[in-house]
Amino acid sequence: MTNTNEHMEGTPLIAPSSVGHPLYEPVVEACRSVYDPEIPVNIYELGLIYTIDISDQNEVKVIMSLTAPGCPVAGEMPGWVAEAIEPLAGVKQVDVELTWEPPWGMEMMSDEARLELGFM
């Protein structure tokens, strides 16, 4: 019996996003409107949004992480992301899943986030 949580060699730790879907850019912009209250950078640039998967029926699934498991807004932030995406025209359903695999690291931040936080 195999453990389904283990990744097979060559399998990406972060699933690819639906970058070719017409709703992808609006969903990214919606994610950019959500900020971690402790860090003055949006969660997309922080690298907390791992995957944006959009079905042919315009159902959006976001897989995201947080900077740390003990984050004070861990219970709230997925709801904030869903609330930012749901009003977009054409979106039928939004599901936001929190994951800790792979763990978030500072290397996941965009250059913009690093610059904003003084790491560049």
PDB file of N, CA and C in Angstrom, residues 25-91:
ATOM      1  N   GLU A  25      -6.085  35.814 -15.096  1.00  0.00           N
ATOM      2  CA  GLU A  25      -5.553  37.135 -14.708  1.00  0.00           C
ATOM      3  C   GLU A  25      -6.482  37.873 -13.742  1.00  0.00           C
ATOM      4  N   PRO A  26      -7.814  37.875 -13.968  1.00  0.00           N
ATOM      5  CA  PRO A  26      -8.683  38.509 -12.971  1.00  0.00           C
ATOM      6  C   PRO A  26      -8.602  37.845 -11.592  1.00  0.00           C
ATOM      7  N   VAL A  27      -8.447  36.526 -11.570  1.00  0.00           N
ATOM      8  CA  VAL A  27      -8.317  35.824 -10.286  1.00  0.00           C
ATOM      9  C   VAL A  27      -6.999  36.223  -9.612  1.00  0.00           C
ATOM     10  N   VAL A  28      -5.919  36.320 -10.384  1.00  0.00           N
ATOM     11  CA  VAL A  28      -4.633  36.761  -9.828  1.00  0.00           C
ATOM     12  C   VAL A  28      -4.776  38.161  -9.243  1.00  0.00           C
ATOM     13  N   GLU A  29      -5.434  39.050  -9.977  1.00  0.00           N
ATOM     14  CA  GLU A  29      -5.623  40.421  -9.478  1.00  0.00           C
ATOM     15  C   GLU A  29      -6.446  40.425  -8.194  1.00  0.00           C
ATOM     16  N   ALA A  30      -7.453  39.567  -8.109  1.00  0.00           N
ATOM     17  CA  ALA A  30      -8.251  39.459  -6.885  1.00  0.00           C
ATOM     18  C   ALA A  30      -7.373  38.987  -5.731  1.00  0.00           C
ATOM     19  N   CYS A  31      -6.508  38.027  -5.995  1.00  0.00           N
ATOM     20  CA  CYS A  31      -5.583  37.547  -4.960  1.00  0.00           C
ATOM     21  C   CYS A  31      -4.628  38.649  -4.521  1.00  0.00           C
ATOM     22  N   ARG A  32      -4.247  39.499  -5.456  1.00  0.00           N
ATOM     23  CA  ARG A  32      -3.350  40.619  -5.127  1.00  0.00           C
ATOM     24  C   ARG A  32      -4.029  41.654  -4.228  1.00  0.00           C
ATOM     25  N   SER A  33      -5.344  41.589  -4.119  1.00  0.00           N
ATOM     26  CA  SER A  33      -6.052  42.551  -3.261  1.00  0.00           C
ATOM     27  C   SER A  33      -6.100  42.099  -1.803  1.00  0.00           C
ATOM     28  N   VAL A  34      -5.595  40.889  -1.528  1.00  0.00           N
ATOM     29  CA  VAL A  34      -5.611  40.342  -0.167  1.00  0.00           C
ATOM     30  C   VAL A  34      -4.212  40.478   0.437  1.00  0.00           C
ATOM     31  N   TYR A  35      -4.165  41.048   1.624  1.00  0.00           N
ATOM     32  CA  TYR A  35      -2.888  41.277   2.303  1.00  0.00           C
ATOM     33  C   TYR A  35      -2.832  40.505   3.607  1.00  0.00           C
ATOM     34  N   ASP A  36      -1.650  40.012   3.917  1.00  0.00           N
ATOM     35  CA  ASP A  36      -1.390  39.459   5.239  1.00  0.00           C
ATOM     36  C   ASP A  36      -1.340  40.677   6.162  1.00  0.00           C
ATOM     37  N   PRO A  37      -2.144  40.714   7.227  1.00  0.00           N
ATOM     38  CA  PRO A  37      -2.190  41.909   8.068  1.00  0.00           C
ATOM     39  C   PRO A  37      -0.865  42.238   8.762  1.00  0.00           C
ATOM     40  N   GLU A  38       0.041  41.277   8.845  1.00  0.00           N
ATOM     41  CA  GLU A  38       1.315  41.527   9.518  1.00  0.00           C
ATOM     42  C   GLU A  38       2.436  41.922   8.557  1.00  0.00           C
ATOM     43  N   ILE A  39       2.197  41.741   7.247  1.00  0.00           N
ATOM     44  CA  ILE A  39       3.228  42.013   6.250  1.00  0.00           C
ATOM     45  C   ILE A  39       2.618  42.922   5.180  1.00  0.00           C
ATOM     46  N   PRO A  40       3.241  44.056   4.891  1.00  0.00           N
ATOM     47  CA  PRO A  40       2.632  45.018   3.958  1.00  0.00           C
ATOM     48  C   PRO A  40       2.796  44.653   2.479  1.00  0.00           C
ATOM     49  N   VAL A  41       2.601  43.383   2.153  1.00  0.00           N
ATOM     50  CA  VAL A  41       2.703  42.914   0.768  1.00  0.00           C
ATOM     51  C   VAL A  41       1.536  41.967   0.532  1.00  0.00           C
ATOM     52  N   ASN A  42       0.966  42.009  -0.677  1.00  0.00           N
ATOM     53  CA  ASN A  42      -0.176  41.131  -0.952  1.00  0.00           C
ATOM     54  C   ASN A  42       0.258  39.670  -0.978  1.00  0.00           C
ATOM     55  N   ILE A  43      -0.703  38.786  -0.742  1.00  0.00           N
ATOM     56  CA  ILE A  43      -0.395  37.363  -0.588  1.00  0.00           C
ATOM     57  C   ILE A  43       0.080  36.716  -1.887  1.00  0.00           C
ATOM     58  N   TYR A  44      -0.289  37.280  -3.034  1.00  0.00           N
ATOM     59  CA  TYR A  44       0.183  36.716  -4.303  1.00  0.00           C
ATOM     60  C   TYR A  44       1.677  36.963  -4.449  1.00  0.00           C
ATOM     61  N   GLU A  45       2.119  38.193  -4.209  1.00  0.00           N
ATOM     62  CA  GLU A  45       3.539  38.524  -4.330  1.00  0.00           C
ATOM     63  C   GLU A  45       4.362  37.853  -3.234  1.00  0.00           C
ATOM     64  N   LEU A  46       3.740  37.575  -2.091  1.00  0.00           N
ATOM     65  CA  LEU A  46       4.436  36.848  -1.030  1.00  0.00           C
ATOM     66  C   LEU A  46       4.690  35.395  -1.418  1.00  0.00           C
ATOM     67  N   GLY A  47       3.987  34.904  -2.437  1.00  0.00           N
ATOM     68  CA  GLY A  47       4.153  33.519  -2.870  1.00  0.00           C
ATOM     69  C   GLY A  47       3.271  32.555  -2.101  1.00  0.00           C
ATOM     70  N   LEU A  48       2.220  33.071  -1.460  1.00  0.00           N
ATOM     71  CA  LEU A  48       1.321  32.214  -0.686  1.00  0.00           C
ATOM     72  C   LEU A  48       0.287  31.504  -1.557  1.00  0.00           C
ATOM     73  N   ILE A  49       0.060  31.998  -2.764  1.00  0.00           N
ATOM     74  CA  ILE A  49      -0.874  31.350  -3.689  1.00  0.00           C
ATOM     75  C   ILE A  49      -0.059  30.349  -4.509  1.00  0.00           C
ATOM     76  N   TYR A  50      -0.295  29.070  -4.263  1.00  0.00           N
ATOM     77  CA  TYR A  50       0.468  28.032  -4.951  1.00  0.00           C
ATOM     78  C   TYR A  50      -0.149  27.687  -6.303  1.00  0.00           C
ATOM     79  N   THR A  51      -1.454  27.452  -6.340  1.00  0.00           N
ATOM     80  CA  THR A  51      -2.109  27.018  -7.573  1.00  0.00           C
ATOM     81  C   THR A  51      -3.456  27.708  -7.719  1.00  0.00           C
ATOM     82  N   ILE A  52      -3.749  28.146  -8.938  1.00  0.00           N
ATOM     83  CA  ILE A  52      -5.070  28.643  -9.302  1.00  0.00           C
ATOM     84  C   ILE A  52      -5.548  27.725 -10.421  1.00  0.00           C
ATOM     85  N   ASP A  53      -6.493  26.858 -10.091  1.00  0.00           N
ATOM     86  CA  ASP A  53      -7.011  25.886 -11.048  1.00  0.00           C
ATOM     87  C   ASP A  53      -8.436  26.291 -11.403  1.00  0.00           C
ATOM     88  N   ILE A  54      -8.693  26.526 -12.677  1.00  0.00           N
ATOM     89  CA  ILE A  54     -10.015  26.978 -13.126  1.00  0.00           C
ATOM     90  C   ILE A  54     -10.559  25.954 -14.119  1.00  0.00           C
ATOM     91  N   SER A  55     -11.714  25.400 -13.792  1.00  0.00           N
ATOM     92  CA  SER A  55     -12.319  24.378 -14.652  1.00  0.00           C
ATOM     93  C   SER A  55     -12.994  25.012 -15.863  1.00  0.00           C
ATOM     94  N   ASP A  56     -13.412  24.172 -16.805  1.00  0.00           N
ATOM     95  CA  ASP A  56     -14.151  24.640 -17.981  1.00  0.00           C
ATOM     96  C   ASP A  56     -15.491  25.256 -17.588  1.00  0.00           C
ATOM     97  N   GLN A  57     -15.978  24.909 -16.398  1.00  0.00           N
ATOM     98  CA  GLN A  57     -17.248  25.459 -15.901  1.00  0.00           C
ATOM     99  C   GLN A  57     -17.017  26.702 -15.036  1.00  0.00           C
ATOM    100  N   ASN A  58     -15.800  27.246 -15.081  1.00  0.00           N
ATOM    101  CA  ASN A  58     -15.422  28.442 -14.317  1.00  0.00           C
ATOM    102  C   ASN A  58     -15.491  28.252 -12.814  1.00  0.00           C
ATOM    103  N   GLU A  59     -15.217  27.040 -12.367  1.00  0.00           N
ATOM    104  CA  GLU A  59     -15.085  26.768 -10.939  1.00  0.00           C
ATOM    105  C   GLU A  59     -13.606  26.975 -10.595  1.00  0.00           C
ATOM    106  N   VAL A  60     -13.361  27.807  -9.601  1.00  0.00           N
ATOM    107  CA  VAL A  60     -11.993  28.187  -9.248  1.00  0.00           C
ATOM    108  C   VAL A  60     -11.576  27.460  -7.976  1.00  0.00           C
ATOM    109  N   LYS A  61     -10.431  26.804  -8.055  1.00  0.00           N
ATOM    110  CA  LYS A  61      -9.853  26.178  -6.864  1.00  0.00           C
ATOM    111  C   LYS A  61      -8.484  26.815  -6.645  1.00  0.00           C
ATOM    112  N   VAL A  62      -8.299  27.360  -5.463  1.00  0.00           N
ATOM    113  CA  VAL A  62      -7.032  27.983  -5.103  1.00  0.00           C
ATOM    114  C   VAL A  62      -6.394  27.135  -4.013  1.00  0.00           C
ATOM    115  N   ILE A  63      -5.138  26.796  -4.218  1.00  0.00           N
ATOM    116  CA  ILE A  63      -4.367  26.109  -3.185  1.00  0.00           C
ATOM    117  C   ILE A  63      -3.342  27.124  -2.699  1.00  0.00           C
ATOM    118  N   MET A  64      -3.381  27.380  -1.405  1.00  0.00           N
ATOM    119  CA  MET A  64      -2.506  28.400  -0.846  1.00  0.00           C
ATOM    120  C   MET A  64      -1.879  27.924   0.451  1.00  0.00           C
ATOM    121  N   SER A  65      -0.907  28.678   0.903  1.00  0.00           N
ATOM    122  CA  SER A  65      -0.267  28.403   2.173  1.00  0.00           C
ATOM    123  C   SER A  65      -0.226  29.691   2.973  1.00  0.00           C
ATOM    124  N   LEU A  66       0.384  29.631   4.112  1.00  0.00           N
ATOM    125  CA  LEU A  66       0.601  30.804   4.951  1.00  0.00           C
ATOM    126  C   LEU A  66       2.080  30.849   5.304  1.00  0.00           C
ATOM    127  N   THR A  67       2.528  31.979   5.817  1.00  0.00           N
ATOM    128  CA  THR A  67       3.942  32.105   6.145  1.00  0.00           C
ATOM    129  C   THR A  67       4.345  31.162   7.264  1.00  0.00           C
ATOM    130  N   ALA A  68       3.398  30.802   8.134  1.00  0.00           N
ATOM    131  CA  ALA A  68       3.679  29.873   9.234  1.00  0.00           C
ATOM    132  C   ALA A  68       2.379  29.223   9.685  1.00  0.00           C
ATOM    133  N   PRO A  69       2.440  27.959  10.127  1.00  0.00           N
ATOM    134  CA  PRO A  69       1.223  27.284  10.588  1.00  0.00           C
ATOM    135  C   PRO A  69       0.524  28.012  11.741  1.00  0.00           C
ATOM    136  N   GLY A  70       1.275  28.721  12.551  1.00  0.00           N
ATOM    137  CA  GLY A  70       0.690  29.435  13.682  1.00  0.00           C
ATOM    138  C   GLY A  70       0.217  30.835  13.338  1.00  0.00           C
ATOM    139  N   CYS A  71       0.109  31.151  12.066  1.00  0.00           N
ATOM    140  CA  CYS A  71      -0.325  32.474  11.620  1.00  0.00           C
ATOM    141  C   CYS A  71      -1.660  32.823  12.283  1.00  0.00           C
ATOM    142  N   PRO A  72      -1.774  34.008  12.901  1.00  0.00           N
ATOM    143  CA  PRO A  72      -2.996  34.358  13.615  1.00  0.00           C
ATOM    144  C   PRO A  72      -4.257  34.421  12.741  1.00  0.00           C
ATOM    145  N   VAL A  73      -4.090  34.593  11.430  1.00  0.00           N
ATOM    146  CA  VAL A  73      -5.253  34.674  10.544  1.00  0.00           C
ATOM    147  C   VAL A  73      -5.454  33.398   9.737  1.00  0.00           C
ATOM    148  N   ALA A  74      -4.853  32.304  10.182  1.00  0.00           N
ATOM    149  CA  ALA A  74      -4.938  31.038   9.442  1.00  0.00           C
ATOM    150  C   ALA A  74      -6.370  30.626   9.160  1.00  0.00           C
ATOM    151  N   GLY A  75      -7.266  30.838  10.094  1.00  0.00           N
ATOM    152  CA  GLY A  75      -8.656  30.454   9.899  1.00  0.00           C
ATOM    153  C   GLY A  75      -9.441  31.414   9.034  1.00  0.00           C
ATOM    154  N   GLU A  76      -8.931  32.625   8.872  1.00  0.00           N
ATOM    155  CA  GLU A  76      -9.660  33.667   8.150  1.00  0.00           C
ATOM    156  C   GLU A  76      -9.184  33.907   6.719  1.00  0.00           C
ATOM    157  N   MET A  77      -7.889  33.802   6.487  1.00  0.00           N
ATOM    158  CA  MET A  77      -7.349  34.197   5.186  1.00  0.00           C
ATOM    159  C   MET A  77      -7.935  33.431   4.001  1.00  0.00           C
ATOM    160  N   PRO A  78      -8.144  32.109   4.071  1.00  0.00           N
ATOM    161  CA  PRO A  78      -8.779  31.448   2.922  1.00  0.00           C
ATOM    162  C   PRO A  78     -10.150  32.058   2.589  1.00  0.00           C
ATOM    163  N   GLY A  79     -10.891  32.459   3.596  1.00  0.00           N
ATOM    164  CA  GLY A  79     -12.175  33.115   3.368  1.00  0.00           C
ATOM    165  C   GLY A  79     -12.006  34.467   2.695  1.00  0.00           C
ATOM    166  N   TRP A  80     -10.973  35.199   3.074  1.00  0.00           N
ATOM    167  CA  TRP A  80     -10.702  36.492   2.436  1.00  0.00           C
ATOM    168  C   TRP A  80     -10.399  36.302   0.959  1.00  0.00           C
ATOM    169  N   VAL A  81      -9.647  35.249   0.640  1.00  0.00           N
ATOM    170  CA  VAL A  81      -9.304  34.972  -0.758  1.00  0.00           C
ATOM    171  C   VAL A  81     -10.579  34.619  -1.535  1.00  0.00           C
ATOM    172  N   ALA A  82     -11.405  33.760  -0.973  1.00  0.00           N
ATOM    173  CA  ALA A  82     -12.666  33.384  -1.635  1.00  0.00           C
ATOM    174  C   ALA A  82     -13.546  34.610  -1.838  1.00  0.00           C
ATOM    175  N   GLU A  83     -13.639  35.465  -0.829  1.00  0.00           N
ATOM    176  CA  GLU A  83     -14.463  36.677  -0.933  1.00  0.00           C
ATOM    177  C   GLU A  83     -13.944  37.630  -1.997  1.00  0.00           C
ATOM    178  N   ALA A  84     -12.640  37.641  -2.235  1.00  0.00           N
ATOM    179  CA  ALA A  84     -12.063  38.501  -3.271  1.00  0.00           C
ATOM    180  C   ALA A  84     -12.353  37.969  -4.672  1.00  0.00           C
ATOM    181  N   ILE A  85     -12.427  36.650  -4.814  1.00  0.00           N
ATOM    182  CA  ILE A  85     -12.612  36.026  -6.130  1.00  0.00           C
ATOM    183  C   ILE A  85     -14.083  35.884  -6.508  1.00  0.00           C
ATOM    184  N   GLU A  86     -14.947  35.560  -5.548  1.00  0.00           N
ATOM    185  CA  GLU A  86     -16.358  35.267  -5.841  1.00  0.00           C
ATOM    186  C   GLU A  86     -17.079  36.334  -6.662  1.00  0.00           C
ATOM    187  N   PRO A  87     -16.855  37.636  -6.438  1.00  0.00           N
ATOM    188  CA  PRO A  87     -17.593  38.650  -7.216  1.00  0.00           C
ATOM    189  C   PRO A  87     -17.176  38.767  -8.683  1.00  0.00           C
ATOM    190  N   LEU A  88     -16.088  38.135  -9.087  1.00  0.00           N
ATOM    191  CA  LEU A  88     -15.633  38.262 -10.471  1.00  0.00           C
ATOM    192  C   LEU A  88     -16.668  37.709 -11.442  1.00  0.00           C
ATOM    193  N   ALA A  89     -16.912  38.460 -12.500  1.00  0.00           N
ATOM    194  CA  ALA A  89     -17.872  38.043 -13.517  1.00  0.00           C
ATOM    195  C   ALA A  89     -17.449  36.710 -14.119  1.00  0.00           C
ATOM    196  N   GLY A  90     -18.373  35.766 -14.162  1.00  0.00           N
ATOM    197  CA  GLY A  90     -18.127  34.471 -14.771  1.00  0.00           C
ATOM    198  C   GLY A  90     -17.736  33.380 -13.788  1.00  0.00           C
ATOM    199  N   VAL A  91     -17.287  33.749 -12.593  1.00  0.00           N
ATOM    200  CA  VAL A  91     -16.883  32.743 -11.614  1.00  0.00           C
ATOM    201  C   VAL A  91     -18.130  32.060 -11.061  1.00  0.00           C
TER     202      VAL A  91
END
